[in-house]
PDB file of C-alpha atoms and ligand atoms in Angstrom:
ATOM      1  CA  MET A   1       0.000   0.000   0.000  1.00 86.00           C
ATOM      2  CA  LEU A   2       1.229   3.443  -0.844  1.00 93.00           C
ATOM      3  CA  ASN A   3       2.105   5.773   2.023  1.00 94.00           C
ATOM      4  CA  LYS A   4      -0.568   8.534   2.197  1.00 96.00           C
ATOM      5  CA  LYS A   5       1.879  11.455   2.205  1.00 97.00           C
ATOM      6  CA  LEU A   6       3.605  10.022  -0.827  1.00 98.00           C
ATOM      7  CA  GLU A   7       0.295   9.387  -2.556  1.00 98.00           C
ATOM      8  CA  VAL A   8      -0.442  13.127  -2.193  1.00 98.00           C
ATOM      9  CA  GLY A   9       3.065  14.068  -3.356  1.00 98.00           C
ATOM     10  CA  LEU A  10       3.022  11.750  -6.362  1.00 98.00           C
ATOM     11  CA  ASN A  11      -0.416  12.993  -7.389  1.00 98.00           C
ATOM     12  CA  LYS A  12       0.868  16.568  -7.149  1.00 98.00           C
ATOM     13  CA  GLN A  13       3.771  15.569  -9.392  1.00 98.00           C
ATOM     14  CA  ILE A  14       1.360  14.034 -11.934  1.00 98.00           C
ATOM     15  CA  ASN A  15      -0.254  17.470 -12.114  1.00 98.00           C
ATOM     16  CA  GLU A  16       3.142  19.189 -12.503  1.00 98.00           C
ATOM     17  CA  GLU A  17       4.093  16.881 -15.371  1.00 98.00           C
ATOM     18  CA  LEU A  18       0.759  17.431 -17.116  1.00 98.00           C
ATOM     19  CA  TYR A  19       1.183  21.170 -16.622  1.00 98.00           C
ATOM     20  CA  SER A  20       4.698  20.878 -18.102  1.00 98.00           C
ATOM     21  CA  SER A  21       3.176  19.111 -21.096  1.00 98.00           C
ATOM     22  CA  TYR A  22       0.661  21.940 -21.431  1.00 98.00           C
ATOM     23  CA  ILE A  23       3.346  24.656 -21.148  1.00 98.00           C
ATOM     24  CA  TYR A  24       5.427  23.066 -23.903  1.00 98.00           C
ATOM     25  CA  LEU A  25       2.386  22.592 -26.115  1.00 98.00           C
ATOM     26  CA  SER A  26       1.698  26.314 -25.706  1.00 98.00           C
ATOM     27  CA  MET A  27       5.318  27.075 -26.654  1.00 98.00           C
ATOM     28  CA  CYS A  28       4.833  24.811 -29.678  1.00 98.00           C
ATOM     29  CA  ALA A  29       1.761  26.830 -30.720  1.00 98.00           C
ATOM     30  CA  TYR A  30       3.746  30.066 -30.319  1.00 98.00           C
ATOM     31  CA  PHE A  31       6.506  28.737 -32.611  1.00 98.00           C
ATOM     32  CA  GLU A  32       3.934  27.484 -35.136  1.00 98.00           C
ATOM     33  CA  SER A  33       2.489  31.022 -35.215  1.00 98.00           C
ATOM     34  CA  LYS A  34       5.973  32.350 -36.056  1.00 97.00           C
ATOM     35  CA  ASN A  35       6.601  29.716 -38.772  1.00 97.00           C
ATOM     36  CA  LEU A  36       9.473  28.273 -36.762  1.00 98.00           C
ATOM     37  CA  SER A  37       8.623  24.646 -37.482  1.00 98.00           C
ATOM     38  CA  GLY A  38      11.845  23.160 -36.085  1.00 98.00           C
ATOM     39  CA  PHE A  39      11.443  24.776 -32.662  1.00 98.00           C
ATOM     40  CA  ALA A  40       7.745  23.829 -32.813  1.00 98.00           C
ATOM     41  CA  LYS A  41       8.596  20.189 -33.446  1.00 98.00           C
ATOM     42  CA  TRP A  42      11.072  20.169 -30.559  1.00 98.00           C
ATOM     43  CA  MET A  43       8.435  21.591 -28.223  1.00 98.00           C
ATOM     44  CA  ARG A  44       5.749  19.174 -29.438  1.00 98.00           C
ATOM     45  CA  MET A  45       8.057  16.269 -28.613  1.00 97.00           C
ATOM     46  CA  GLN A  46       8.933  17.840 -25.265  1.00 98.00           C
ATOM     47  CA  SER A  47       5.216  18.115 -24.504  1.00 98.00           C
ATOM     48  CA  GLN A  48       4.653  14.456 -25.430  1.00 97.00           C
ATOM     49  CA  GLU A  49       7.545  13.391 -23.201  1.00 97.00           C
ATOM     50  CA  GLU A  50       6.041  15.256 -20.256  1.00 98.00           C
ATOM     51  CA  TYR A  51       2.738  13.481 -20.842  1.00 98.00           C
ATOM     52  CA  LEU A  52       4.626  10.194 -20.632  1.00 98.00           C
ATOM     53  CA  HIS A  53       6.366  11.356 -17.436  1.00 98.00           C
ATOM     54  CA  ALA A  54       2.905  11.966 -15.935  1.00 98.00           C
ATOM     55  CA  ASN A  55       1.723   8.536 -17.051  1.00 98.00           C
ATOM     56  CA  LYS A  56       4.741   6.804 -15.571  1.00 98.00           C
ATOM     57  CA  LEU A  57       3.830   8.320 -12.181  1.00 98.00           C
ATOM     58  CA  TYR A  58       0.164   7.482 -12.770  1.00 98.00           C
ATOM     59  CA  ASP A  59       0.974   3.806 -13.372  1.00 98.00           C
ATOM     60  CA  TYR A  60       3.245   3.688 -10.334  1.00 98.00           C
ATOM     61  CA  VAL A  61       0.581   5.068  -7.993  1.00 98.00           C
ATOM     62  CA  ILE A  62      -1.851   2.391  -9.219  1.00 98.00           C
ATOM     63  CA  GLN A  63       0.746  -0.379  -9.063  1.00 97.00           C
ATOM     64  CA  LYS A  64       1.415   0.517  -5.415  1.00 97.00           C
ATOM     65  CA  GLY A  65      -2.293   0.317  -4.574  1.00 97.00           C
ATOM     66  CA  GLY A  66      -2.734   4.106  -4.357  1.00 97.00           C
ATOM     67  CA  ARG A  67      -5.456   6.267  -5.856  1.00 97.00           C
ATOM     68  CA  VAL A  68      -4.743   8.629  -8.719  1.00 98.00           C
ATOM     69  CA  ALA A  69      -6.433  12.002  -8.163  1.00 98.00           C
ATOM     70  CA  LEU A  70      -6.317  14.389 -11.100  1.00 98.00           C
ATOM     71  CA  THR A  71      -6.659  18.094 -10.418  1.00 97.00           C
ATOM     72  CA  GLN A  72      -7.042  21.231 -12.475  1.00 98.00           C
ATOM     73  CA  ILE A  73      -4.188  22.197 -14.785  1.00 98.00           C
ATOM     74  CA  GLY A  74      -3.147  25.864 -14.887  1.00 96.00           C
ATOM     75  CA  THR A  75      -3.381  28.077 -17.978  1.00 97.00           C
ATOM     76  CA  PRO A  76       0.043  28.264 -19.603  1.00 98.00           C
ATOM     77  CA  LYS A  77       1.696  31.443 -20.842  1.00 98.00           C
ATOM     78  CA  ALA A  78       0.982  32.004 -24.548  1.00 98.00           C
ATOM     79  CA  GLU A  79       3.213  34.862 -25.721  1.00 98.00           C
ATOM     80  CA  TRP A  80       6.943  35.479 -25.568  1.00 98.00           C
ATOM     81  CA  LYS A  81       9.213  38.283 -26.762  1.00 97.00           C
ATOM     82  CA  SER A  82      11.771  36.034 -28.434  1.00 97.00           C
ATOM     83  CA  VAL A  83      12.891  32.463 -29.024  1.00 98.00           C
ATOM     84  CA  LEU A  84      15.479  33.001 -26.305  1.00 98.00           C
ATOM     85  CA  GLU A  85      12.804  33.990 -23.798  1.00 98.00           C
ATOM     86  CA  VAL A  86      10.896  30.756 -24.541  1.00 98.00           C
ATOM     87  CA  PHE A  87      13.945  28.637 -23.797  1.00 98.00           C
ATOM     88  CA  GLU A  88      14.880  30.664 -20.736  1.00 98.00           C
ATOM     89  CA  ASP A  89      11.379  29.885 -19.454  1.00 98.00           C
ATOM     90  CA  THR A  90      11.929  26.222 -20.347  1.00 98.00           C
ATOM     91  CA  LEU A  91      15.161  26.109 -18.350  1.00 98.00           C
ATOM     92  CA  ALA A  92      13.585  27.891 -15.371  1.00 98.00           C
ATOM     93  CA  HIS A  93      10.673  25.449 -15.474  1.00 98.00           C
ATOM     94  CA  GLU A  94      12.943  22.409 -15.590  1.00 98.00           C
ATOM     95  CA  LYS A  95      14.872  23.744 -12.587  1.00 98.00           C
ATOM     96  CA  PHE A  96      11.560  24.068 -10.770  1.00 98.00           C
ATOM     97  CA  ILE A  97      10.650  20.476 -11.689  1.00 98.00           C
ATOM     98  CA  SER A  98      14.050  19.260 -10.454  1.00 98.00           C
ATOM     99  CA  LYS A  99      13.280  20.921  -7.116  1.00 98.00           C
ATOM    100  CA  CYS A 100       9.870  19.196  -6.971  1.00 98.00           C
ATOM    101  CA  ILE A 101      11.494  15.812  -7.642  1.00 98.00           C
ATOM    102  CA  ASP A 102      14.163  16.437  -4.986  1.00 98.00           C
ATOM    103  CA  GLU A 103      11.461  17.265  -2.444  1.00 98.00           C
ATOM    104  CA  LEU A 104       9.610  14.061  -3.322  1.00 98.00           C
ATOM    105  CA  VAL A 105      12.814  12.045  -2.883  1.00 98.00           C
ATOM    106  CA  ASN A 106      13.331  13.717   0.512  1.00 98.00           C
ATOM    107  CA  LEU A 107       9.796  12.756   1.508  1.00 98.00           C
ATOM    108  CA  ALA A 108      10.289   9.158   0.363  1.00 98.00           C
ATOM    109  CA  HIS A 109      13.446   9.035   2.507  1.00 97.00           C
ATOM    110  CA  GLU A 110      11.664  10.481   5.542  1.00 98.00           C
ATOM    111  CA  GLU A 111       8.862   7.938   5.150  1.00 97.00           C
ATOM    112  CA  LYS A 112      11.415   5.142   4.617  1.00 97.00           C
ATOM    113  CA  ASP A 113       9.658   4.186   1.383  1.00 97.00           C
ATOM    114  CA  HIS A 114      12.506   2.520  -0.475  1.00 96.00           C
ATOM    115  CA  ALA A 115      10.434   1.450  -3.476  1.00 97.00           C
ATOM    116  CA  THR A 116       9.369   5.039  -4.153  1.00 97.00           C
ATOM    117  CA  THR A 117      12.898   6.329  -3.541  1.00 97.00           C
ATOM    118  CA  ASN A 118      14.088   3.831  -6.123  1.00 98.00           C
ATOM    119  CA  PHE A 119      11.282   4.673  -8.573  1.00 98.00           C
ATOM    120  CA  LEU A 120      12.062   8.398  -8.352  1.00 98.00           C
ATOM    121  CA  GLN A 121      15.716   7.905  -9.307  1.00 98.00           C
ATOM    122  CA  TRP A 122      14.631   7.727 -12.942  1.00 98.00           C
ATOM    123  CA  TYR A 123      13.250  11.274 -12.597  1.00 98.00           C
ATOM    124  CA  VAL A 124      16.397  12.486 -10.827  1.00 98.00           C
ATOM    125  CA  SER A 125      18.511  11.362 -13.805  1.00 98.00           C
ATOM    126  CA  GLU A 126      16.001  12.633 -16.309  1.00 98.00           C
ATOM    127  CA  GLN A 127      16.145  16.108 -14.776  1.00 98.00           C
ATOM    128  CA  VAL A 128      19.921  16.262 -15.210  1.00 98.00           C
ATOM    129  CA  GLU A 129      19.368  15.644 -18.916  1.00 97.00           C
ATOM    130  CA  GLU A 130      16.424  18.052 -19.174  1.00 97.00           C
ATOM    131  CA  GLU A 131      18.353  20.913 -17.581  1.00 98.00           C
ATOM    132  CA  ALA A 132      21.441  20.213 -19.687  1.00 98.00           C
ATOM    133  CA  ASN A 133      19.399  20.205 -22.929  1.00 97.00           C
ATOM    134  CA  ALA A 134      17.668  23.489 -22.117  1.00 98.00           C
ATOM    135  CA  THR A 135      20.943  25.102 -20.976  1.00 98.00           C
ATOM    136  CA  LYS A 136      22.647  24.157 -24.246  1.00 98.00           C
ATOM    137  CA  ILE A 137      19.841  25.684 -26.325  1.00 98.00           C
ATOM    138  CA  VAL A 138      19.826  28.883 -24.218  1.00 98.00           C
ATOM    139  CA  ASP A 139      23.614  29.168 -24.679  1.00 98.00           C
ATOM    140  CA  ASP A 140      23.338  28.618 -28.441  1.00 98.00           C
ATOM    141  CA  LEU A 141      20.593  31.223 -28.721  1.00 98.00           C
ATOM    142  CA  LYS A 142      22.657  33.731 -26.750  1.00 98.00           C
ATOM    143  CA  MET A 143      25.538  33.105 -29.133  1.00 97.00           C
ATOM    144  CA  VAL A 144      23.481  33.819 -32.270  1.00 97.00           C
ATOM    145  CA  GLY A 145      21.712  36.794 -30.671  1.00 96.00           C
ATOM    146  CA  GLU A 146      19.467  38.660 -33.130  1.00 90.00           C
ATOM    147  CA  ASN A 147      21.101  37.060 -36.163  1.00 94.00           C
ATOM    148  CA  ASN A 148      18.262  35.680 -38.335  1.00 95.00           C
ATOM    149  CA  TYR A 149      20.483  33.202 -40.110  1.00 96.00           C
ATOM    150  CA  GLY A 150      21.607  31.804 -36.757  1.00 97.00           C
ATOM    151  CA  ILE A 151      17.992  31.432 -35.629  1.00 97.00           C
ATOM    152  CA  PHE A 152      17.158  29.757 -38.945  1.00 97.00           C
ATOM    153  CA  MET A 153      19.997  27.261 -38.507  1.00 97.00           C
ATOM    154  CA  LEU A 154      19.026  26.469 -34.912  1.00 97.00           C
ATOM    155  CA  ASP A 155      15.422  25.998 -36.006  1.00 98.00           C
ATOM    156  CA  ARG A 156      16.603  23.422 -38.535  1.00 97.00           C
ATOM    157  CA  GLU A 157      18.833  21.714 -35.984  1.00 97.00           C
ATOM    158  CA  LEU A 158      16.150  21.399 -33.317  1.00 97.00           C
ATOM    159  CA  GLY A 159      13.728  20.124 -35.949  1.00 96.00           C
ATOM    160  CA  GLN A 160      15.944  17.011 -36.183  1.00 93.00           C
ATOM    161  CA  ARG A 161      14.928  15.894 -32.691  1.00 88.00           C
ATOM    162  CA  LYS A 162      13.965  12.239 -32.618  1.00 87.00           C
ATOM    163  CA  ALA A 163      11.577  10.541 -30.236  1.00 77.00           C
ATOM    164  CA  GLU A 164      13.318   8.642 -27.452  1.00 73.00           C
ATOM    165  CA  ALA A 165      12.715   4.933 -26.944  1.00 60.00           C
ATOM    166  CA  ALA A 166       9.368   4.283 -25.258  1.00 52.00           C
ATOM    167  CA  ASP A 167      10.889   3.302 -21.929  1.00 53.00           C
ATOM    168  CA  ALA A 168      13.435   6.108 -21.814  1.00 47.00           C
ATOM    169  CA  GLU A 169      11.323   9.242 -22.034  1.00 47.00           C
TER     170      GLU A 169
HETATM  171 FE1  OFO B 201      10.695  18.126 -18.156  1.00 89.75          FE
HETATM  172  O1  OFO B 201      10.711  16.658 -17.054  1.00 89.75           O
HETATM  173 FE2  OFO B 201       9.217  15.789 -16.680  1.00 89.75          FE
HETATM  174  O2  OFO B 201       9.935  15.038 -15.220  1.00 89.75           O
END
């Protein structure tokens, strides 16, 4: 049976992951509106990954005999001043998610729930990758600055993103 405090925490994280999915889908729509199809594709895939992150938590709660409780998802931001601002928001959001995961791990430790501690390690590693990816894109965008050709090339590069293997999202 799933510890009650962890059931609440994991359900909260399901909401955070679904909200992440919603944020990135909104960023995708923004890029589509600017005809930046490569950035849009990257964001669409990011959104789909977040949906899978939510579902992984969802399945775990059920597997442990807990009850999934879905709650309202916030309205995501819809407008940005630049491509750089979108990715700065992405990085800030991923740092926030890393903090949420760390707090959940702390709770699992406090409650001596080793199975959940172990389960959450996947998210701990994933966040290292998520922050590194966003940091790299922010750095690249800072390097090209206002240069349209640079933005064009980055749009093409990010449009090459491939879906990760089903188990490794
Ligand atoms: Fe963006 O990462 Fe989920 O967990």
